[in-house]
CSV table of C-alpha atoms in Angstrom, one decimal:
chain,number,residue,atom,x,y,z
I,10,MET,CA,0.2,0.0,-0.1
I,11,ARG,CA,1.1,3.6,-0.7
I,12,GLY,CA,3.0,5.1,2.3
I,13,SER,CA,1.7,6.9,4.4
I,14,ARG,CA,1.1,11.2,4.9
I,15,PRO,CA,1.0,11.8,8.5
I,16,ALA,CA,-1.0,14.3,10.2
I,17,PRO,CA,1.6,16.5,12.7
I,18,ALA,CA,1.6,17.8,15.6
I,19,SER,CA,-1.0,20.6,15.7
I,20,PHE,CA,-0.3,23.6,18.0
I,21,PRO,CA,-3.6,25.6,19.1
I,22,HIS,CA,-2.5,29.1,18.8
I,23,PRO,CA,-3.5,31.6,21.6
I,24,PRO,CA,-5.4,34.5,21.6
I,25,PRO,CA,-4.0,37.5,20.2
I,26,LEU,CA,-2.3,39.8,23.1
I,27,ALA,CA,-4.5,43.2,23.7
I,28,GLY,CA,-2.6,46.5,23.7
I,29,HIS,CA,-2.3,48.8,25.5
I,30,GLY,CA,-4.9,51.8,25.4
I,31,GLN,CA,-3.6,55.0,24.1
I,32,PRO,CA,-4.1,57.3,26.5
I,33,THR,CA,-6.6,60.7,27.1
I,34,ALA,CA,-5.1,64.0,25.9
I,35,ALA,CA,-3.5,65.8,28.8
I,36,PRO,CA,-5.0,69.0,29.9
I,37,ARG,CA,-3.0,72.2,29.3
I,38,PHE,CA,-1.1,73.3,32.2
I,39,PRO,CA,0.3,77.2,32.7
I,40,PRO,CA,3.7,77.3,32.8
I,41,ARG,CA,5.7,76.9,35.4
I,42,SER,CA,8.1,79.3,37.2
I,43,ALA,CA,11.1,78.6,38.7
I,44,ALA,CA,9.2,78.9,42.3
I,45,GLN,CA,6.5,77.0,41.3
I,46,PRO,CA,6.9,73.5,42.9
I,47,ALA,CA,7.0,70.2,40.7
I,48,ALA,CA,3.7,68.5,40.2
I,49,GLN,CA,3.1,66.0,42.6
I,50,PRO,CA,1.9,62.1,40.9
I,51,ASP,CA,-1.6,61.7,40.5
I,52,ALA,CA,-3.8,60.1,43.5
I,53,PRO,CA,-5.0,56.8,43.6
I,54,SER,CA,-8.9,56.2,43.8
I,55,GLY,CA,-9.8,57.5,47.4
I,56,ALA,CA,-7.5,59.7,47.9
I,57,PRO,CA,-8.0,63.4,49.8
I,58,ALA,CA,-9.9,66.3,48.2
I,59,GLY,CA,-7.3,67.9,46.2
I,60,ALA,CA,-5.5,65.8,44.9
I,61,SER,CA,-5.0,65.6,41.4
I,62,SER,CA,-8.1,63.2,39.7
I,63,THR,CA,-6.4,63.2,35.8
I,64,ALA,CA,-4.4,60.0,35.2
I,65,LEU,CA,-1.1,60.8,33.4
I,66,PRO,CA,0.5,58.5,31.6
I,67,SER,CA,3.8,57.6,32.7
I,68,PRO,CA,6.7,57.0,30.6
I,69,ALA,CA,8.9,55.3,32.6
I,70,ALA,CA,6.7,53.2,34.5
I,71,SER,CA,4.4,52.0,31.6
I,72,PRO,CA,6.1,52.7,28.2
I,73,GLN,CA,3.8,52.8,25.3
I,74,VAL,CA,4.0,49.1,24.0
I,75,PRO,CA,2.2,49.2,20.0
I,76,PRO,CA,-1.1,46.8,19.7
I,77,ALA,CA,0.1,43.1,18.9
I,78,PRO,CA,-0.9,42.6,15.3
I,79,SER,CA,-4.1,39.9,15.2
I,80,SER,CA,-2.8,36.1,15.0
I,81,GLY,CA,-4.9,35.0,11.9
I,82,ARG,CA,-5.6,32.0,13.3
I,83,ALA,CA,-9.2,31.0,11.5
I,84,ILE,CA,-11.0,28.0,11.9
I,85,GLY,CA,-10.0,27.4,8.3
I,86,VAL,CA,-6.8,26.0,9.2
I,87,ASP,CA,-8.1,23.5,11.6
I,88,VAL,CA,-10.5,22.1,8.8
I,89,ALA,CA,-7.7,22.1,6.2
I,90,ARG,CA,-5.9,19.6,8.9
I,91,ALA,CA,-9.5,17.6,9.0
I,92,VAL,CA,-9.3,17.3,5.4
I,93,ALA,CA,-5.7,16.3,4.9
I,94,LEU,CA,-6.3,13.7,7.8
I,95,ILE,CA,-8.8,12.4,6.0
I,96,GLY,CA,-7.8,12.4,2.6
I,97,MET,CA,-4.5,10.8,3.9
I,98,ILE,CA,-6.5,8.0,5.5
I,99,SER,CA,-8.8,7.6,2.0
I,100,VAL,CA,-5.4,6.9,0.3
I,101,HIS,CA,-4.4,4.4,3.0
I,102,VAL,CA,-7.6,2.1,2.7
I,103,PHE,CA,-8.6,2.5,-1.2
I,104,PRO,CA,-6.2,0.9,-3.8
I,105,GLU,CA,-4.4,2.9,-6.4
I,106,SER,CA,-6.7,1.3,-8.9
I,107,ASN,CA,-9.5,-0.2,-9.5
I,108,ASP,CA,-10.8,-3.1,-11.3
I,109,GLU,CA,-10.9,-2.5,-14.9
I,110,ASP,CA,-7.1,-0.7,-13.9
I,111,VAL,CA,-8.3,3.1,-13.6
I,112,MET,CA,-6.7,5.0,-11.0
I,113,THR,CA,-9.7,5.5,-7.9
I,114,LEU,CA,-11.0,8.9,-7.0
I,115,ALA,CA,-9.2,8.9,-3.8
I,116,PHE,CA,-5.8,8.5,-5.3
I,117,ALA,CA,-5.8,10.9,-7.9
I,118,VAL,CA,-6.9,13.4,-5.4
I,119,PHE,CA,-5.4,13.3,-2.7
I,120,GLY,CA,-2.6,11.1,-3.5
I,121,GLY,CA,0.6,12.8,-2.7
I,122,ARG,CA,-1.2,16.5,-2.1
I,123,ALA,CA,-2.9,15.9,1.3
I,124,ALA,CA,1.1,15.3,3.3
I,125,ALA,CA,2.2,18.0,1.2
I,126,LEU,CA,-1.0,20.2,2.3
I,127,PHE,CA,0.3,18.2,6.0
I,128,ALA,CA,3.2,20.0,5.7
I,129,VAL,CA,2.6,23.2,4.7
I,130,LEU,CA,0.2,23.7,7.6
I,131,ALA,CA,3.3,22.3,9.9
I,132,GLY,CA,4.9,25.7,8.3
I,133,VAL,CA,1.7,27.9,9.4
I,134,SER,CA,1.8,26.3,12.9
I,135,ILE,CA,5.8,27.3,13.0
I,136,ALA,CA,4.1,30.8,12.1
I,137,PHE,CA,1.5,31.1,14.9
I,138,VAL,CA,4.6,30.7,17.8
I,139,GLU,CA,6.1,32.8,16.1
I,140,LYS,CA,3.5,35.8,16.4
I,141,ARG,CA,3.5,35.4,20.5
I,142,ASN,CA,6.4,37.3,20.7
I,143,ARG,CA,5.0,40.2,18.8
I,144,GLY,CA,8.2,40.6,16.4
I,145,GLN,CA,10.4,40.8,19.7
I,146,LEU,CA,12.8,37.7,18.0
I,147,TYR,CA,15.6,38.1,19.3
I,148,GLY,CA,18.6,37.6,22.1
I,149,ARG,CA,16.7,35.1,25.1
I,150,THR,CA,13.3,34.7,23.5
I,151,LEU,CA,14.6,33.9,20.3
I,152,ALA,CA,16.8,31.2,21.8
I,153,ALA,CA,14.5,30.2,24.1
I,154,ASP,CA,11.7,29.3,21.1
I,155,ARG,CA,14.0,27.7,19.2
I,156,ALA,CA,15.3,25.5,21.9
I,157,ALA,CA,11.1,24.5,22.2
I,158,LEU,CA,11.3,23.5,18.4
I,159,VAL,CA,14.3,21.4,19.1
I,160,VAL,CA,12.3,19.6,22.0
I,161,ARG,CA,9.0,19.5,19.5
I,162,GLY,CA,10.9,17.6,16.7
I,163,LEU,CA,12.4,15.3,19.4
I,164,LEU,CA,9.5,13.9,20.7
I,165,ILE,CA,7.7,13.6,17.0
I,166,ILE,CA,10.4,12.0,16.1
I,167,LEU,CA,9.9,9.3,19.3
I,168,VAL,CA,6.1,8.9,18.8
I,169,GLY,CA,7.5,8.0,15.1
I,170,LEU,CA,9.6,5.9,15.8
I,171,LEU,CA,7.5,3.9,18.3
I,172,LEU,CA,4.5,3.4,15.9
I,173,GLY,CA,7.1,1.8,13.5
I,174,HIS,CA,6.9,-0.7,15.8
I,175,ALA,CA,3.3,-1.8,15.0
I,176,ASP,CA,4.4,-3.2,11.9
I,177,SER,CA,1.5,-1.3,9.7
I,178,THR,CA,1.2,-1.4,6.1
I,179,ILE,CA,1.7,2.6,6.1
I,180,VAL,CA,4.8,4.1,5.8
I,181,THR,CA,4.5,6.2,8.6
I,182,ILE,CA,5.4,10.1,8.0
I,183,ILE,CA,5.8,11.5,11.3
I,184,PRO,CA,9.7,10.7,11.6
I,185,TYR,CA,10.2,12.8,9.1
I,186,PHE,CA,7.9,15.4,10.3
I,187,GLY,CA,10.2,15.7,13.4
I,188,VAL,CA,12.9,16.2,11.7
I,189,LEU,CA,11.7,18.9,9.2
I,190,PHE,CA,11.0,20.6,13.2
I,191,LEU,CA,14.3,20.3,13.5
I,192,LEU,CA,15.7,21.6,10.3
I,193,ALA,CA,13.0,24.3,10.4
I,194,VAL,CA,14.9,25.6,13.6
I,195,PRO,CA,17.4,28.2,11.8
I,196,PHE,CA,14.5,29.0,9.8
I,197,TYR,CA,12.5,30.4,12.5
I,198,GLY,CA,12.5,34.1,13.3
I,199,ARG,CA,14.2,34.7,9.9
I,200,SER,CA,12.4,37.5,7.2
I,201,SER,CA,9.4,36.2,4.8
I,202,ARG,CA,12.2,37.3,2.0
I,203,PHE,CA,14.6,34.7,2.9
I,204,LEU,CA,12.3,32.1,3.2
I,205,LEU,CA,10.7,32.7,0.1
I,206,ILE,CA,13.6,32.5,-1.6
I,207,SER,CA,14.7,29.3,0.5
I,208,ALA,CA,11.5,27.6,-0.9
I,209,PRO,CA,12.2,26.9,-4.5
I,210,LEU,CA,16.2,26.5,-4.0
I,211,PHE,CA,14.8,23.3,-1.6
I,212,ALA,CA,12.7,22.6,-4.4
I,213,VAL,CA,15.2,22.3,-7.1
I,214,LEU,CA,18.0,21.5,-5.8
I,215,GLY,CA,17.1,18.4,-3.2
I,216,PRO,CA,15.9,16.5,-5.8
I,217,VAL,CA,19.3,17.6,-8.3
I,218,LEU,CA,21.3,16.2,-5.0
I,219,ARG,CA,19.6,13.0,-5.0
I,220,HIS,CA,19.5,12.3,-8.8
I,221,VAL,CA,23.5,12.7,-8.5
I,222,LEU,CA,23.9,10.6,-5.4
I,223,GLY,CA,21.8,8.3,-7.0
I,224,GLY,CA,22.5,4.6,-5.6
I,225,THR,CA,25.7,5.3,-3.4
I,226,VAL,CA,24.2,6.3,-0.7
I,227,PRO,CA,23.4,3.7,2.5
I,228,GLU,CA,19.9,2.4,2.9
I,229,GLN,CA,18.7,0.4,5.6
I,230,LEU,CA,18.6,-3.7,5.2
I,231,ASP,CA,14.5,-3.4,4.5
I,232,PRO,CA,14.1,0.1,2.5
I,233,GLU,CA,10.3,-0.5,2.3
I,234,ALA,CA,10.0,-1.2,6.0
I,235,ASP,CA,9.8,1.9,9.1
I,236,TYR,CA,12.2,2.8,11.4
I,237,THR,CA,11.8,2.0,14.6
I,238,LEU,CA,13.8,2.8,18.2
I,239,SER,CA,16.0,-0.1,17.7
I,240,THR,CA,16.9,0.2,13.4
I,241,ALA,CA,17.0,4.3,14.0
I,242,PHE,CA,19.4,3.6,16.8
I,243,GLY,CA,21.2,0.4,15.2
I,244,GLN,CA,21.6,2.2,11.3
I,245,PRO,CA,22.6,5.7,12.1
I,246,VAL,CA,23.5,6.6,9.1
I,247,PRO,CA,21.0,5.2,6.8
I,248,PHE,CA,18.5,6.7,9.3
I,249,ALA,CA,19.6,10.1,8.7
I,250,VAL,CA,20.3,9.4,4.7
I,251,ASP,CA,16.8,8.6,4.4
I,252,MET,CA,15.6,11.0,6.6
I,253,LEU,CA,16.6,14.0,4.8
I,254,LEU,CA,17.4,12.6,1.2
I,255,THR,CA,16.2,9.4,-0.2
I,256,GLY,CA,13.6,8.3,1.7
I,257,PHE,CA,9.5,8.7,1.2
I,258,TYR,CA,9.2,12.5,2.3
I,259,PRO,CA,13.0,13.1,2.4
I,260,ALA,CA,13.1,16.1,4.4
I,261,LEU,CA,15.5,18.4,2.7
I,262,MET,CA,12.4,18.6,-0.3
I,263,TRP,CA,10.1,19.2,1.8
I,264,MET,CA,11.4,21.7,3.4
I,265,ALA,CA,9.9,23.8,0.5
I,266,TYR,CA,6.7,23.2,2.2
I,267,ILE,CA,7.9,24.9,5.4
I,268,CYS,CA,9.0,27.9,4.5
I,269,VAL,CA,6.1,28.7,2.4
I,270,GLY,CA,4.0,27.7,5.0
I,271,MET,CA,5.9,30.3,7.6
I,272,VAL,CA,5.0,32.9,5.8
I,273,ILE,CA,1.6,32.5,5.1
I,274,GLY,CA,0.8,31.9,8.7
I,275,ARG,CA,2.3,35.5,9.1
I,276,GLN,CA,-0.6,36.8,7.0
I,277,THR,CA,-4.2,37.9,8.6
I,278,LEU,CA,-5.5,34.4,7.3
I,279,THR,CA,-8.6,35.8,8.4
I,280,SER,CA,-9.1,38.6,5.5
I,281,VAL,CA,-10.2,37.5,2.6
I,282,LYS,CA,-8.2,39.2,0.0
I,283,VAL,CA,-5.1,36.7,1.7
I,284,ALA,CA,-7.4,34.0,0.9
I,285,LEU,CA,-8.0,35.2,-2.7
I,286,ALA,CA,-4.6,35.1,-3.2
I,287,LEU,CA,-3.5,31.8,-1.8
I,288,VAL,CA,-6.1,30.8,-3.9
I,289,GLY,CA,-5.2,32.4,-7.1
I,290,TRP,CA,-1.6,31.8,-6.7
I,291,GLY,CA,-2.1,28.1,-5.3
I,292,THR,CA,-3.6,27.2,-8.5
I,293,ALA,CA,-1.3,29.1,-10.7
I,294,LEU,CA,1.3,27.2,-9.3
I,295,ALA,CA,-0.2,24.0,-9.7
I,296,ALA,CA,-1.9,24.0,-13.1
I,297,ALA,CA,1.7,25.6,-14.2
I,298,MET,CA,4.0,22.7,-13.3
I,299,TRP,CA,1.3,20.3,-14.6
I,300,VAL,CA,0.9,21.7,-17.9
I,301,LEU,CA,5.1,21.8,-17.9
I,302,SER,CA,5.5,18.8,-16.9
I,303,LYS,CA,3.3,17.1,-19.9
I,304,VAL,CA,5.3,19.3,-22.4
I,305,LEU,CA,8.5,18.2,-21.4
I,306,LEU,CA,7.7,14.7,-21.4
I,307,GLY,CA,5.1,14.9,-24.9
I,308,PRO,CA,6.2,17.2,-27.4
I,309,ALA,CA,9.9,18.0,-26.2
I,310,GLY,CA,10.3,14.0,-26.2
I,311,GLY,CA,11.4,13.2,-22.5
I,312,MET,CA,9.1,10.2,-22.6
I,313,GLU,CA,10.9,8.5,-25.8
I,314,ARG,CA,14.1,9.3,-23.4
I,315,LEU,CA,12.7,8.1,-20.6
I,316,VAL,CA,12.2,4.4,-22.4
I,317,ALA,CA,15.8,4.7,-24.2
I,318,ALA,CA,17.7,5.1,-21.2
I,319,THR,CA,15.9,2.8,-19.1
I,320,PRO,CA,15.8,-0.6,-21.0
I,321,GLU,CA,15.0,-2.4,-18.0
I,322,TYR,CA,11.3,-0.8,-18.1
I,323,THR,CA,8.9,-1.1,-20.7
I,324,ARG,CA,7.2,1.6,-22.1
I,325,ALA,CA,3.8,0.6,-20.4
I,326,GLU,CA,5.7,0.5,-16.9
I,327,ILE,CA,7.8,3.7,-17.4
I,328,ALA,CA,4.2,5.2,-18.1
I,329,GLY,CA,2.8,3.9,-15.0
I,330,GLN,CA,5.7,5.0,-12.6
I,331,LEU,CA,4.7,8.8,-14.8
I,332,ALA,CA,0.9,8.3,-13.3
I,333,TYR,CA,1.0,6.3,-9.9
I,334,GLY,CA,4.8,7.4,-8.7
I,335,PRO,CA,8.0,5.7,-8.0
I,336,ASP,CA,8.2,1.4,-8.1
I,337,GLY,CA,10.0,1.6,-5.1
I,338,VAL,CA,10.7,4.3,-3.1
I,339,THR,CA,12.9,6.8,-5.2
I,340,MET,CA,12.5,7.5,-9.2
I,341,PRO,CA,15.2,5.8,-11.1
I,342,ASP,CA,18.2,7.9,-12.0
I,343,THR,CA,18.7,6.7,-15.2
I,344,THR,CA,18.4,10.3,-16.8
I,345,TRP,CA,17.9,13.7,-16.3
I,346,TRP,CA,14.1,13.5,-17.8
I,347,TRP,CA,13.1,11.9,-14.6
I,348,LEU,CA,13.2,15.2,-12.7
I,349,ALA,CA,10.6,16.4,-15.2
I,350,ALA,CA,7.3,13.7,-14.1
I,351,VAL,CA,4.6,15.6,-11.8
I,352,SER,CA,3.8,11.5,-10.1
I,353,PRO,CA,2.8,11.7,-6.8
I,354,TYR,CA,5.8,11.0,-4.2
I,355,SER,CA,8.3,11.4,-7.0
I,356,SER,CA,9.6,14.3,-5.0
I,357,THR,CA,10.9,15.8,-8.2
I,358,PRO,CA,11.0,19.5,-8.5
I,359,LEU,CA,7.8,19.5,-10.5
I,360,ASN,CA,5.9,17.2,-8.5
I,361,ILE,CA,6.8,19.4,-5.5
I,362,LEU,CA,6.0,22.8,-6.4
I,363,HIS,CA,2.4,21.6,-7.6
I,364,ASN,CA,1.7,19.9,-4.6
I,365,LEU,CA,2.9,23.1,-2.9
I,366,GLY,CA,0.6,25.1,-5.5
I,367,ALA,CA,-2.5,22.9,-4.8
I,368,ALA,CA,-2.1,22.5,-1.2
I,369,VAL,CA,-1.6,26.7,-1.1
I,370,ALA,CA,-5.0,26.8,-3.2
I,371,VAL,CA,-6.9,24.3,-0.7
I,372,LEU,CA,-5.8,26.2,2.1
I,373,GLY,CA,-7.3,29.5,0.8
I,374,ILE,CA,-10.6,27.9,-0.1
I,375,LEU,CA,-11.4,26.8,3.1
I,376,LEU,CA,-10.3,29.9,4.8
I,377,LEU,CA,-13.1,31.4,2.8
I,378,LEU,CA,-15.4,28.5,3.2
I,379,THR,CA,-15.5,28.3,6.7
I,380,ARG,CA,-16.0,32.2,7.6
I,381,ARG,CA,-19.5,31.4,8.0
I,382,GLY,CA,-21.4,28.7,9.8
I,383,GLY,CA,-18.5,27.8,12.0
I,384,ALA,CA,-20.9,25.3,14.0
I,385,VAL,CA,-20.8,23.3,10.5
I,386,PHE,CA,-17.3,22.8,10.3
I,387,SER,CA,-16.8,22.6,14.2
I,388,PRO,CA,-16.7,18.3,13.8
I,389,PHE,CA,-14.0,18.9,11.2
I,390,ALA,CA,-11.8,21.6,13.4
I,391,ALA,CA,-12.3,19.1,16.6
I,392,ILE,CA,-10.4,16.4,14.3
I,393,GLY,CA,-7.8,19.2,12.8
I,394,ALA,CA,-7.0,20.4,16.3
I,395,MET,CA,-5.6,16.6,17.2
I,396,THR,CA,-4.7,15.3,14.1
I,397,LEU,CA,-1.0,13.5,15.4
I,398,THR,CA,-3.3,12.0,18.2
I,399,LEU,CA,-5.8,11.0,15.2
I,400,TYR,CA,-2.9,9.4,12.2
I,401,SER,CA,-1.2,7.7,15.3
I,402,ALA,CA,-4.8,5.8,16.0
I,403,HIS,CA,-5.4,5.3,12.3
I,404,VAL,CA,-1.8,3.8,12.1
I,405,ILE,CA,-2.7,1.2,14.8
I,406,VAL,CA,-5.9,0.5,13.6
I,407,GLU,CA,-4.8,-0.5,10.1
I,408,SER,CA,-1.8,-2.4,11.8
I,409,LEU,CA,-4.7,-4.7,13.8
I,410,GLU,CA,-6.4,-5.3,10.5
I,411,VAL,CA,-9.4,-4.7,12.2
I,412,LEU,CA,-11.8,-3.1,9.1
I,413,ASP,CA,-12.4,-5.2,6.2
I,414,GLU,CA,-9.7,-4.5,3.6
I,415,ASP,CA,-12.9,-5.3,0.9
I,416,GLU,CA,-15.1,-2.7,2.0
I,417,PRO,CA,-12.8,0.2,1.9
I,418,MET,CA,-15.7,2.9,2.2
I,419,VAL,CA,-17.3,1.2,5.0
I,420,SER,CA,-13.6,1.3,6.8
I,421,LEU,CA,-13.1,5.1,5.8
I,422,TRP,CA,-17.0,6.2,7.4
I,423,ILE,CA,-16.5,4.3,10.1
I,424,GLN,CA,-12.3,6.1,10.9
I,425,VAL,CA,-13.5,9.5,10.0
I,426,ILE,CA,-16.9,9.2,12.2
I,427,SER,CA,-15.1,7.7,15.2
I,428,PHE,CA,-12.3,10.4,15.2
I,429,MET,CA,-15.0,13.0,15.1
I,430,LEU,CA,-16.8,11.8,18.1
I,431,PHE,CA,-13.6,11.2,20.1
I,432,ALA,CA,-12.2,14.5,18.9
I,433,LEU,CA,-15.4,16.2,20.3
I,434,MET,CA,-15.8,14.6,23.9
I,435,TRP,CA,-12.1,15.0,24.2
I,436,ARG,CA,-11.9,18.5,23.5
I,437,SER,CA,-14.9,19.0,25.3
I,438,CYS,CA,-13.6,17.6,28.0
I,439,MET,CA,-9.9,18.0,28.2
I,440,GLY,CA,-9.1,20.5,25.8
I,441,ARG,CA,-6.1,19.4,23.2
I,442,GLY,CA,-5.5,15.9,22.5
I,443,PRO,CA,-3.4,13.2,24.5
I,444,LEU,CA,-0.2,14.0,22.2
I,445,GLU,CA,-0.4,17.0,21.5
I,446,THR,CA,-0.4,18.2,25.4
I,447,ILE,CA,2.4,15.9,26.4
I,448,ILE,CA,4.3,17.8,23.3
I,449,SER,CA,3.3,21.0,23.9
I,450,ASP,CA,3.9,21.2,27.5
I,451,ALA,CA,7.3,19.8,27.2
I,452,SER,CA,8.1,22.2,24.7
I,453,ASP,CA,6.6,25.0,26.6
I,454,ARG,CA,8.8,24.1,29.7
I,455,VAL,CA,11.5,24.3,28.0
I,456,ARG,CA,10.8,27.4,26.7
I,457,THR,CA,10.0,29.0,29.9
I,458,LEU,CA,13.3,27.7,31.2
I,459,ILE,CA,15.1,29.4,29.0
I,460,ARG,CA,13.6,32.4,28.6
I,461,THR,CA,13.2,33.3,32.5
I,462,PRO,CA,16.5,34.3,33.7
I,463,ARG,CA,18.1,32.9,36.8
I,464,ASP,CA,18.1,35.1,39.9
I,465,ARG,CA,21.8,36.1,41.0
I,466,PRO,CA,23.0,37.6,44.3
I,467,GLN,CA,24.4,41.1,43.0
I,468,ALA,CA,27.7,42.7,44.6
I,469,PRO,CA,26.9,46.1,46.6
I,470,ARG,CA,27.5,48.9,44.4
I,471,GLU,CA,30.1,51.1,45.3
I,472,ALA,CA,30.2,54.9,45.5
I,473,PRO,CA,31.6,56.3,42.8
I,474,GLY,CA,35.3,57.0,42.8
I,475,ALA,CA,35.4,53.9,45.3
I,476,ARG,CA,38.9,52.6,45.0
I,477,TRP,CA,38.9,49.4,47.5
I,478,ARG,CA,41.6,47.0,47.8
I,479,PRO,CA,41.4,43.8,49.6
I,480,GLY,CA,43.0,44.0,53.5
I,481,ARG,CA,42.8,47.3,53.4
I,482,ARG,CA,40.7,50.7,55.1
I,483,ARG,CA,40.5,54.1,54.7
I,484,ARG,CA,41.7,56.2,56.9
I,485,ALA,CA,39.3,58.7,58.6
I,486,GLY,CA,40.5,62.3,57.6
I,487,PRO,CA,39.4,65.5,58.1
I,488,GLY,CA,35.5,65.3,58.1
I,489,ARG,CA,35.4,61.8,57.0
I,490,SER,CA,34.3,58.8,59.0
I,491,ALA,CA,36.6,55.4,58.4
I,492,ALA,CA,33.3,53.7,57.8
I,493,SER,CA,32.0,56.0,55.4
I,494,PRO,CA,31.9,55.7,51.5
I,495,ALA,CA,34.9,57.3,49.7
I,496,GLY,CA,32.9,59.2,47.8
I,497,SER,CA,31.0,61.2,50.2
I,498,ARG,CA,32.4,64.7,52.3
I,499,ARG,CA,30.6,64.2,55.7
I,500,ALA,CA,30.6,61.7,57.9
I,501,ALA,CA,27.1,62.7,59.0
I,502,SER,CA,24.5,64.9,57.6
I,503,GLY,CA,23.8,67.5,60.3
I,504,PRO,CA,21.2,70.3,60.4
I,505,ALA,CA,21.8,73.3,57.4
I,506,GLY,CA,25.2,75.3,57.7
I,507,SER,CA,26.6,73.1,61.0
I,508,THR,CA,30.1,71.3,60.8
I,509,PRO,CA,30.2,67.6,60.9
I,510,ALA,CA,31.6,66.5,64.0
I,511,THR,CA,34.7,63.5,63.5
I,512,PRO,CA,34.1,60.4,65.7
I,513,THR,CA,36.2,60.0,67.8
I,514,PRO,CA,38.6,56.6,66.8
I,515,ASP,CA,37.9,53.6,68.7
I,516,PRO,CA,41.7,52.1,69.9
I,517,GLU,CA,39.7,48.5,69.2
I,518,GLU,CA,39.3,49.1,65.7
I,519,LYS,CA,43.3,51.0,65.8
I,520,ARG,CA,44.2,47.4,66.8
I,521,ARG,CA,42.4,45.5,64.6
């Protein structure tokens, strides 16, 4: 069965911070003369009569902070996650083709695109975390958020490796998503222009690097098996190479989805203009990549070059790989013309950009549809809020083989309805999903520990000009006490105009 496309951990976004209100205009005061005393601060409520009642803002006490920008968190984001999860389940329970050797609707629509939508939404979730800091991503705050992102990625990898022990027919995508979060750490807090430049570089250079390396990279003993804790630690080099470059969902190529998702998440997603732009640009990109692939493999003569360079496959077998994806884990590397394919799960430049455009367009459509009728979409939003938990449950259900594989429609409805009821009940009673809660609490704890400075005892400050040396004591001079600070001119303050008395040195003090 085709490899799985997991739901990344959902990250609920907190409500936007409320900005400070603008102070009212202060009344005009007559110019103060030199003899006029300074104005006293406003008296609190309950102060005696005569105290000032006008609240004047104090710049030192309450600095004016610009209002936090709207997070733009819309229900459409969670609904998009639910659509991606349902699409993944459909690909897993339905066959790629029917008895007439015709591609099924589920595979034609969701094959490869549902997983790409999940990856884009993972980038959106990272951008939601960025918005919590109101643009103050530097210093300790930036280090804390990046450390929390590392913890989140490591825990997601752990969940994926544990699911590998289920021995399911699904190729679990969760470990790849954990690696994606780790790769996103240096891109966290970068400008949108930097991310938009990085996305096409990942989409193009990643497949080129994999094609150049070809079969020279090490592989695990069973290339089509899921990694587990034992195989990941027992074969660290093949594990790292598969996660990054040669696996079913290579992270280096899929970073294009993360980068674009982070840019989208920084926008105001409740805006109709933003949603329409996503639909327009996404549709144009997806259609352009599809047409370009058909032209390169058709009139440009790409198909003939594939047949000539790959004698081990017949023309029909090559056509099957161009339609359904690679026969194994990766596409053949006999000629550069294989990179012109737009096949599902092929991770070629055209395939990545086509899936990216489709995911962006679907997100924009759902943002438009969910602007009204939130109650209608709330069951789907509940599913989208705990996709990591529900995807893990889906993998376990498939490994137990409790549902009839010959009835894919029944299996799909049973899982979707069960997941929807569980999500609604759990959210109403507990809030976030079980796995989402564990991962979020762990990453938030690391963020808090790094962001909060430790209390260190501070040494008392000396007066300006003091030059104390260890083991020495300043001598008492005229008008200065032996115990007085170095910069003071009087040992004790007395009445105005009086001469300060010099204390008599203690004989015991001299001996000491």
